[in-house]
XYZ file of C-alpha atoms in Angstrom:
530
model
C 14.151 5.111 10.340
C 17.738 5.217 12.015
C 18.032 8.763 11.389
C 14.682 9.108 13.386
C 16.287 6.636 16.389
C 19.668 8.612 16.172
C 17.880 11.431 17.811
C 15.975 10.079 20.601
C 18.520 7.158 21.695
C 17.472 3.981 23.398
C 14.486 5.491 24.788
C 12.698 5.935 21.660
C 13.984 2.774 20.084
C 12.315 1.162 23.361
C 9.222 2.805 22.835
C 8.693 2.135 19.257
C 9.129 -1.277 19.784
C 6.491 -1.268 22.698
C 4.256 0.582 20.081
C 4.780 -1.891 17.075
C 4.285 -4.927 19.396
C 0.741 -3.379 20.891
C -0.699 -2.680 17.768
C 0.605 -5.552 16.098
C -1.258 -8.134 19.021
C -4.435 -5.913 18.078
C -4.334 -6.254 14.832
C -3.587 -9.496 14.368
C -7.016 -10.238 16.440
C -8.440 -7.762 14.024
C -6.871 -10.572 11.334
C -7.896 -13.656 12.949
C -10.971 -14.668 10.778
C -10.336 -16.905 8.066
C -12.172 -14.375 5.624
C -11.147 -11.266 3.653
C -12.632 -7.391 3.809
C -12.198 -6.313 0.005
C -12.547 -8.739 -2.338
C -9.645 -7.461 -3.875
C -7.955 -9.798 -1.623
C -8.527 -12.575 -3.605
C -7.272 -11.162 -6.529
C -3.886 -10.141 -4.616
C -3.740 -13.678 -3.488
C -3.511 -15.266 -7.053
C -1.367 -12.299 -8.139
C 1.137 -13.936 -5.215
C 0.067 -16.997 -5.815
C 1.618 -16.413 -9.652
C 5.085 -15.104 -8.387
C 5.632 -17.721 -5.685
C 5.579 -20.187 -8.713
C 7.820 -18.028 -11.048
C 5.335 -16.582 -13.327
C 5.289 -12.794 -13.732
C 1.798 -11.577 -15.405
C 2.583 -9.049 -18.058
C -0.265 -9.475 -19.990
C -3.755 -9.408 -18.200
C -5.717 -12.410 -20.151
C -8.378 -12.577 -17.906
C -10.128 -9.531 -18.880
C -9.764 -9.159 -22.598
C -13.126 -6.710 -23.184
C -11.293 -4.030 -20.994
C -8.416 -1.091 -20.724
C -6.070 -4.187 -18.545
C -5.602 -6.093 -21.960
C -4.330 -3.085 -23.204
C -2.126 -2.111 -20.907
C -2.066 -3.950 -17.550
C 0.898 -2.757 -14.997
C 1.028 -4.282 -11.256
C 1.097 -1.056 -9.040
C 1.482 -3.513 -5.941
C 4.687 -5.173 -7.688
C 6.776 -5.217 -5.039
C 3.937 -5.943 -1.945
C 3.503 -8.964 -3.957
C 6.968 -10.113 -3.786
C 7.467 -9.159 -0.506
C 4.570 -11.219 0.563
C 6.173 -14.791 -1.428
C 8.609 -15.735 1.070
C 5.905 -16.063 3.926
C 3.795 -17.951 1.353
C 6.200 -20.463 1.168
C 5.964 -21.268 4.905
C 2.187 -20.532 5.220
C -0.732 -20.725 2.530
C -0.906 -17.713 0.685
C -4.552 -15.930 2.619
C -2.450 -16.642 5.756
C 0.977 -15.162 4.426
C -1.208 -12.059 3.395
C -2.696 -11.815 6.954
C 0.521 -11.796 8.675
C 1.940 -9.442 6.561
C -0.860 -6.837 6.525
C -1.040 -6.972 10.598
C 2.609 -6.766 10.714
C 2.984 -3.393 8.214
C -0.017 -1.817 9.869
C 1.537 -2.083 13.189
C 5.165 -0.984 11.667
C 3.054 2.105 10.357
C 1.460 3.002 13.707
C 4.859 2.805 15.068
C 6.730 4.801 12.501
C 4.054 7.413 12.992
C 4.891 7.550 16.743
C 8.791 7.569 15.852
C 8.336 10.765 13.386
C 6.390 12.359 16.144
C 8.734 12.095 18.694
C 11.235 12.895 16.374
C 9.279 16.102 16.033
C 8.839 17.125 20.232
C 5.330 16.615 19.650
C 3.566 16.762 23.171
C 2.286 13.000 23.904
C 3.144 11.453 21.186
C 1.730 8.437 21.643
C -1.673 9.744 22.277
C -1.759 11.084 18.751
C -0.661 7.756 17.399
C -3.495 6.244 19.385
C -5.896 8.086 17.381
C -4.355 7.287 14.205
C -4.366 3.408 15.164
C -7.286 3.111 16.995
C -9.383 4.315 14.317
C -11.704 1.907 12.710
C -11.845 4.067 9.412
C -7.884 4.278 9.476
C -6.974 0.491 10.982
C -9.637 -0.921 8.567
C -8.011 0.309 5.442
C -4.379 -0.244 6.835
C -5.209 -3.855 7.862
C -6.700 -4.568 4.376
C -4.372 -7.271 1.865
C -3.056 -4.107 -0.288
C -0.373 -2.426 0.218
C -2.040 0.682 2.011
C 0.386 0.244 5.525
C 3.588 0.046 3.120
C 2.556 3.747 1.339
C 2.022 5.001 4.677
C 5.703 4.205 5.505
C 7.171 5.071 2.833
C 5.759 8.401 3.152
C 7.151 8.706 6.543
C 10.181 7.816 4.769
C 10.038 10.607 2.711
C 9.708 12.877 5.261
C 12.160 11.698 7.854
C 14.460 11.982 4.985
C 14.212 15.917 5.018
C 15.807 15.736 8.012
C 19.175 13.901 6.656
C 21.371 17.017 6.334
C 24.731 14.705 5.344
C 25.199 13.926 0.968
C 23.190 10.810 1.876
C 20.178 12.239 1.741
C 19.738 12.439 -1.817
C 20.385 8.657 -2.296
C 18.095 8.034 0.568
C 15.441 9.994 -1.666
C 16.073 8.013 -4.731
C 15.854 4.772 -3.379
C 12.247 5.782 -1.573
C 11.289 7.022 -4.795
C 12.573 3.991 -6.810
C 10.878 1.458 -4.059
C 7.583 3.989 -3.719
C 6.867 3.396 -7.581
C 7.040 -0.036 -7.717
C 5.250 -0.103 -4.358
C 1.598 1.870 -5.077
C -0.440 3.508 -7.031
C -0.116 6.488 -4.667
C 3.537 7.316 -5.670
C 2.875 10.507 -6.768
C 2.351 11.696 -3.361
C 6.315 11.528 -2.643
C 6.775 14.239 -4.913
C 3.853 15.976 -3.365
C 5.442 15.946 -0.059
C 9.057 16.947 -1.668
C 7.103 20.219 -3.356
C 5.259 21.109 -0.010
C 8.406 20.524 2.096
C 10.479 22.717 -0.462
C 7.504 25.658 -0.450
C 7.193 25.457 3.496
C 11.077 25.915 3.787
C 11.018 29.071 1.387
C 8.113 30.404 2.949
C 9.587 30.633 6.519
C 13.221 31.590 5.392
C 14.159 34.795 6.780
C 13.335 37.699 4.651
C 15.387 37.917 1.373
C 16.780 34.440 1.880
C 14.006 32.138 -0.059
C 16.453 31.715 -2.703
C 19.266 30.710 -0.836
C 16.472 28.066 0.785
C 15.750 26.620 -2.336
C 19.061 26.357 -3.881
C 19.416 23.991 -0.697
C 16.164 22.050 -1.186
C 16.869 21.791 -4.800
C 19.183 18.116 -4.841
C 17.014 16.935 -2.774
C 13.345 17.683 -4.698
C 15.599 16.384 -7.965
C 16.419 13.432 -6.184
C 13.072 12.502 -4.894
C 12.139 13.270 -8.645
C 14.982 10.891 -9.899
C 13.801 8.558 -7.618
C 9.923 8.288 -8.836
C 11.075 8.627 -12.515
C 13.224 4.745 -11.758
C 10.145 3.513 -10.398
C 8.737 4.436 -13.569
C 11.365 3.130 -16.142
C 13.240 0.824 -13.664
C 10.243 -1.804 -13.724
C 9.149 -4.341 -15.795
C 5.990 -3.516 -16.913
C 7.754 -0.458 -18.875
C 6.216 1.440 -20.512
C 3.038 0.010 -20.162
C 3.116 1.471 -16.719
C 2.907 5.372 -17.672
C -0.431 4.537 -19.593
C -2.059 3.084 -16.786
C -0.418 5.589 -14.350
C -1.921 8.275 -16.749
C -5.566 6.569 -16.679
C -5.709 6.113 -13.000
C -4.320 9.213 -11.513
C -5.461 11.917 -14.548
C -8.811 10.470 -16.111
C -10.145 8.714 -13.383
C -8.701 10.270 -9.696
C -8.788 13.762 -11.138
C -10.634 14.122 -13.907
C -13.264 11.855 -12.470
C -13.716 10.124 -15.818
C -15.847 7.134 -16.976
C -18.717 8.786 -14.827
C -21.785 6.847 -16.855
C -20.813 3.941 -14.369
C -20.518 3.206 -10.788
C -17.112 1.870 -9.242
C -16.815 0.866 -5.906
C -17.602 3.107 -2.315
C -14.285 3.725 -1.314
C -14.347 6.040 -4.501
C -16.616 8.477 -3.177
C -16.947 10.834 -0.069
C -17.807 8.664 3.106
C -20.842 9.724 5.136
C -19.737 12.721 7.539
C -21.449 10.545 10.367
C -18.583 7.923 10.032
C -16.048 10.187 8.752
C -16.485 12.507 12.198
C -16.823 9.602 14.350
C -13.815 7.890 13.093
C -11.701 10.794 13.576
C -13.230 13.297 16.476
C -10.032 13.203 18.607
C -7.877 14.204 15.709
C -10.316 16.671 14.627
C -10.560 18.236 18.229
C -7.347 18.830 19.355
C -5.959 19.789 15.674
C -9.108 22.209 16.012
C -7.551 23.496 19.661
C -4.146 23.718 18.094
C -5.262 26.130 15.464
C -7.604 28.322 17.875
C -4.692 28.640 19.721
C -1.823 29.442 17.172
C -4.056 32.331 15.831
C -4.687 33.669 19.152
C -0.290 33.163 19.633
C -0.034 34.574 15.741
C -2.401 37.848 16.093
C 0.024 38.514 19.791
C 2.954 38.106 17.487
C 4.436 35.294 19.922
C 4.400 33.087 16.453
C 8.577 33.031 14.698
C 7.333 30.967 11.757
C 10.967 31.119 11.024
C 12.715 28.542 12.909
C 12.411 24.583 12.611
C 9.361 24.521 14.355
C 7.398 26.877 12.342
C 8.236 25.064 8.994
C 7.069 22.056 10.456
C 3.511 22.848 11.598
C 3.313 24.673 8.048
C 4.662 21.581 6.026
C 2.178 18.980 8.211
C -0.263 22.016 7.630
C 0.196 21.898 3.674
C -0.013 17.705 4.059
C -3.250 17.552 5.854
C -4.827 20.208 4.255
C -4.131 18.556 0.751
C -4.644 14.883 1.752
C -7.904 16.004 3.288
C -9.515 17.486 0.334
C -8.452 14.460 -1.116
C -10.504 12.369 1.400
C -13.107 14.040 1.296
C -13.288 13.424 -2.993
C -12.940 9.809 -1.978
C -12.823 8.087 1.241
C -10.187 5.322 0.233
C -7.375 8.198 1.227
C -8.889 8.794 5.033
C -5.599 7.038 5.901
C -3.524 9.820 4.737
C -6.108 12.332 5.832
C -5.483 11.103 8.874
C -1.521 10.789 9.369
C -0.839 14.419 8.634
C -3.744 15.173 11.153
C -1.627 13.901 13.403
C 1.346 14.762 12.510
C -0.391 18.611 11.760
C -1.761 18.248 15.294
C 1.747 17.231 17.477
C 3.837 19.792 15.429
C 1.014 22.691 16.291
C 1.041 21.859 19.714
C 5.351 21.640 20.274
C 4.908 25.173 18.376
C 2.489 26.201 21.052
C 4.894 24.535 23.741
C 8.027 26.243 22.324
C 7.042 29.638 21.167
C 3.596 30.676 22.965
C 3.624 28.446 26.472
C 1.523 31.461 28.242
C -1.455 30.543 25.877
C -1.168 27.160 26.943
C -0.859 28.404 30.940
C -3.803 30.741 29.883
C -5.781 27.669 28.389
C -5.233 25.021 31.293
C -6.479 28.121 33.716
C -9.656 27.976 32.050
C -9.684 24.465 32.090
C -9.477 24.537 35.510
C -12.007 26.944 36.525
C -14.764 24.912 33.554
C -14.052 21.460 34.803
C -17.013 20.172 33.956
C -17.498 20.813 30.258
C -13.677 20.123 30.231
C -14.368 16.591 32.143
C -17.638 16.007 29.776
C -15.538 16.670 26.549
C -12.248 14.619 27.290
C -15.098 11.827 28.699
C -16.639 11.923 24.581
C -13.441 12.316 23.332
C -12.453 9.161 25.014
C -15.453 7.313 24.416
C -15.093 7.730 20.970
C -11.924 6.890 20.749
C -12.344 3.283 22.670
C -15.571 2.868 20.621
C -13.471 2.422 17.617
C -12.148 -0.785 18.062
C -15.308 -2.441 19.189
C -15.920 -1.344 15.563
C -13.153 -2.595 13.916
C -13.447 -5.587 15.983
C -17.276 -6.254 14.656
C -16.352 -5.326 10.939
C -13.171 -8.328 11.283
C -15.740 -11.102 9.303
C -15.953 -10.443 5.473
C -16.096 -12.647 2.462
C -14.586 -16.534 3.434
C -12.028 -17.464 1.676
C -13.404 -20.505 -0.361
C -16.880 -18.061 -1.219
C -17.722 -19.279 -5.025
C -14.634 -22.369 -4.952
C -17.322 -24.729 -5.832
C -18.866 -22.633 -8.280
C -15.334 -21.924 -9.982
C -14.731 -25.581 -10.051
C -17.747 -26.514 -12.090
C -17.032 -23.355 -14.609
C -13.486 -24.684 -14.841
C -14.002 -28.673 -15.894
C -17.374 -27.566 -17.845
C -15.457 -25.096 -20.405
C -12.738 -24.696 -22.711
C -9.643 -22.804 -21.178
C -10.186 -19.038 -22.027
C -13.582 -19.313 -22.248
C -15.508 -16.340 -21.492
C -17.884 -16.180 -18.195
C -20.353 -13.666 -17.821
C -20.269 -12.934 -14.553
C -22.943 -10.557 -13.491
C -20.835 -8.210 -10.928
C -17.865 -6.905 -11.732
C -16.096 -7.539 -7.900
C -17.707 -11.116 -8.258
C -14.466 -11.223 -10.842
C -11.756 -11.201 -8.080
C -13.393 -14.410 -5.835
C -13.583 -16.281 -9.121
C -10.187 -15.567 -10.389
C -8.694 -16.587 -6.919
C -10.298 -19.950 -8.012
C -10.054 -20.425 -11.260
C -7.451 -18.669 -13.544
C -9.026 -20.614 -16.704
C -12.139 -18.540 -17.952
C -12.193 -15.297 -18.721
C -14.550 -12.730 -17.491
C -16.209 -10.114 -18.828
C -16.163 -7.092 -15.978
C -13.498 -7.294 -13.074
C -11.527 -5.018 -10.145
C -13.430 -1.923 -11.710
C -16.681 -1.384 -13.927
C -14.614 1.610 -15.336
C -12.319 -0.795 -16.982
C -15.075 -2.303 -18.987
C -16.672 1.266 -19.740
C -13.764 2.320 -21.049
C -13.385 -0.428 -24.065
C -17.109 -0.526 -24.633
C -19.225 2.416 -23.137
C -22.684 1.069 -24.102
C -21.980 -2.053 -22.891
C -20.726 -1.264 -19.857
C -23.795 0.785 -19.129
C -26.461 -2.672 -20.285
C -23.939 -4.467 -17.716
C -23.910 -2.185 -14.778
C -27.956 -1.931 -14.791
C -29.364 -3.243 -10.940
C -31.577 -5.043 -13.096
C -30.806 -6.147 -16.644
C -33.690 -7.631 -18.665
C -33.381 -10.899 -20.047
C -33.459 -9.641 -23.623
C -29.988 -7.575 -22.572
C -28.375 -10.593 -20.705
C -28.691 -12.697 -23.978
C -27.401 -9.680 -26.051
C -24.437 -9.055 -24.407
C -23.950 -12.631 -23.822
C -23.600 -13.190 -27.388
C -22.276 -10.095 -28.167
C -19.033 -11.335 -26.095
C -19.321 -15.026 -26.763
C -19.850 -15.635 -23.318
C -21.700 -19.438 -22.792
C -22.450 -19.246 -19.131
C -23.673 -16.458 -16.839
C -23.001 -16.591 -13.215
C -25.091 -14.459 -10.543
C -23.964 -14.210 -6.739
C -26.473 -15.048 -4.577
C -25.096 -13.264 -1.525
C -23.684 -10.324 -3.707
C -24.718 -6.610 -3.957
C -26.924 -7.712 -6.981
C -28.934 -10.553 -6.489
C -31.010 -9.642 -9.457
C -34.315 -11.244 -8.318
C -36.248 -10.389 -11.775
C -33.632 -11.588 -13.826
C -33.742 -14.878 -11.872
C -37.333 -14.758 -12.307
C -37.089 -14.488 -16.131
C -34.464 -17.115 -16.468
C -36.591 -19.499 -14.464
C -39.723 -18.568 -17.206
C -37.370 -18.910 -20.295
C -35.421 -21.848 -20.056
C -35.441 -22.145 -23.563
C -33.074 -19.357 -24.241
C -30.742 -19.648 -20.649
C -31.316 -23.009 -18.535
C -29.691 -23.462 -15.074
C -26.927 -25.962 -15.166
C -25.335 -25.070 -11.777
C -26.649 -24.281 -7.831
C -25.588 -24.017 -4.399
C -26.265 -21.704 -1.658
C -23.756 -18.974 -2.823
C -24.014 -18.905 -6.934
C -26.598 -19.881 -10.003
C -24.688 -20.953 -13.139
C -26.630 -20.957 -16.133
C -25.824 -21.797 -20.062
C -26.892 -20.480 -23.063
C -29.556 -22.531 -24.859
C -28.391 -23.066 -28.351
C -24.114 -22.084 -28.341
C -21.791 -23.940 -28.932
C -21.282 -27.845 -27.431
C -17.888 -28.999 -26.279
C -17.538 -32.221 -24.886
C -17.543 -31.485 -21.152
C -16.292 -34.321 -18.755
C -18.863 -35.886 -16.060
C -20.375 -32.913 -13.993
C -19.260 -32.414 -10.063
């Protein structure tokens, strides 16, 4: 980032501040309820809740029927450990919160840096759009590390613009911290590889060779960089399997397609996706109308600085956005290099073709009034989106299922298997108790992929009771759990438990979870119920 402030002095330091403060007041309203969005939260939580007391979890024991026995790795490594030190001062939900509010602001902020850094016109409206979005400031307040890949892709690409022998250290060490960062580290060399083709395309003629030769230490260092990540890290080599399974076979191969994992792994509606980012999608749409018109006039030099950068943001958005819309959990990046795609069109524009943009504020002038009813939607939509974010701030509180847990965990021996009848039930109940075992968890893939028939009995909407008891004692599992409040309530198989007591009986209820036991397995002596 000080290469970014070296450029624009105190001003921009100023500024950035003003931005990361702004954003991080909003967002830490958007973080003041005492519940979480994902219920992956609760899984991060123990995760940190493991490291602040010294434990490191190699080996994932608490899901022995799928591929994380096998070969766990922790992709969020180093969120994890960056979170501990807060958790020490603050209990560990809280110490997430402050953390995720604070590295969603920072990425808002960096944004805005890289844009002035750029000569983007108005920077800090196109950050606006990227921050006030509810689709983008819901996924970058979430308790992953979603905020931290954003920066350290800004990283990546401020560092093109290091022209000292630093530079390629700089690019190792974001590649080193990237990989041990998120599952997204890949993109890092993605950016390196579109950076390096932009520069060769816009060399001047018969000097893309020369262009490459001087992109080439710093593409092998970004390389260098991911590869440490890799082999630097403790859950070596373990790591390249699951790096294999989650990038190749399941982000793009689209494997284990028999089941159903969670939304964010499929296209979001275009209702939300256009609403969430109109602004963005308007004036990138201007930008390009407008560079053809500039381009066909031949008042385009896609040679100089500013022409590899709207080609390089061009490459970015274009690729994260085909990306997005495969799956909408990567709207967030769809959405940076939108920005970033949309400021360096328009300093092209500014720099290279200003008599398009005289030409296009004298039409605006003489059609105020569609002009006036556009910028009044534009507006509106972009306001609208934090009343959005602001409604969607309540999720799942952060005792859901404790009592539940509790009873599971002084009724059964430790490592006892649960069957617990949702596989993102698995995350609450491992928050709680870290002494059964489940049988599904974080993804129904995970499950399919150890045992495909299985897999496909569990993931039914509504399993009959002769199925339950199958699988039940196919796995050894004693109790069964079913969330009341979940996505599957399973009102039949309630229905048929009730009838057959003989075979399942209900040992456990409150208003968010039925336990029941298997008739017939196993006794242990259990110590007095709750």
């Amino acid at each position: 980032m000080r290469l970014i402030f070296r450029a624009g002095g105190k001003s921009l330091q100023f500024s950035t501040l003003a931005v990361f403060v702004c954003f991080g007041a909003l967002y830490a309203l958007v973080q003041s309820s005492a519940s979480w969005n994902d219920p992956d939260g609760f899984y991060h939580a123990r995760m940190i809740d493991f490291l602040g007391k010294g434990e490191l979890v190699r080996h994932f024991r608490w899901l022995p029927h799928t591929v994380l026995e096998q070969h766990f790795s922790n992709q969020h490594l180093l969120y994890h450990l960056l979170v501990v030190p807060l958790s020490w001062v603050w209990p560990v939900p809280v110490a997430m919160k402050i953390f995720a509010a604070t590295t969603a602001a920072a990425a808002v902020a960096a944004l805005y840096a890289v844009l002035r850094r750029v000569g983007a016109p108005v920077p800090l409206l196109w950050a606006l759009c990227f921050g006030l979005s509810a689709l983008v400031a819901y996924r970058l307040n979430l308790p992953k590390s979603d905020a931290l890949a954003v920066l350290l892709q800004l990283g990546v690409i401020a560092a093109w613009w290091w022209t000292g022998r630093a530079r390629p250290v700089l690019l190792v060490a974001l590649g080193w911290i990237y990989g041990l960062t998120h599952g997204s580290w890949p993109m890092a060399m993605l950016i390196a590889l579109l950076a390096t083709g932009a520069r060769v395309a816009t060399a001047p003629a018969g000097q893309g060779r020369a262009a490459l030769r001087r992109e080439a230490p710093a593409l092998g260092a970004t390389a260098v960089g991911l590869a440490a990540g890799m082999v630097l890290n403790p859950y070596f080599p373990a790591n390249g399997q699951w790096a294999w399974y989650q990038i190749v076979e399941i982000a793009v191969l689209g494997g284990n397609a028999g089941v159903q994992a969670g939304a964010e792994w499929y296209p979001l509606p275009w209702s939300l996706l256009i609403s969430g980012c109109a602004p963005l999608l308007v004036a990138v749409g201007a930008g390009l109308a407008l560079t053809w018109q500039a381009h066909t006039s031949r008042r385009i030099d896609w040679c100089t600085r500013e022409g590899w950068l709207a080609l390089f943001f061009g490459l970015c958005a274009g690729l994260t956005w085909a990306m997005t819309l495969r799956s909408g959990r990567h709207v967030v990046y769809g959405s940076l290099y939108l920005a970033l795609f949309g400021g360096a069109l328009w300093r092209l524009l500014a720099v290279q073709a200003p008599v398009c943009l005289e030409q296009t504020r004298a039409w605006m002038g003489v059609h105020r009034w569609p002009t006036r009813l556009l910028a009044t939607a534009l507006a509106a939509a972009l306001l609208y989106n934090p009343v959005l974010l602001w409604q969607s701030r309540h999720g799942t509180p952060w005792n859901y299922l404790q009592r539940a847990a509790a009873y599971l965990e002084s009724h059964s021996r430790p490592g006892e298997l649960v069957y617990n009848c949702s596989f993102d039930v698995f995350p609450k109940l491992f928050y709680w108790n870290a002494h059964n075992h489940y049988l599904s968890g974080l993804d129904p893939r995970f499950f399919y992929q150890r045992h495909p028939q299985a897999a496909l009995a569990y993931e039914k909407p509504e399993p009959s009771l002769a199925q339950l008891v199958n699988l039940m004692d196919r796995f050894g599992a004693r109790y069964v759990l079913i969330e009341l409040d979940g996505p599957r309530p399973m009102k039949h198989l309630q229905s048929a438990l009730r009838a057959n007591s003989r075979q399942v009986r209900l040992v456990y209820q409150d208003s968010e979870a039925l336990i029941y036991e298997r008739a017939g397995s196993a006794q242990q002596p259990r110590p007095p119920a709750l």
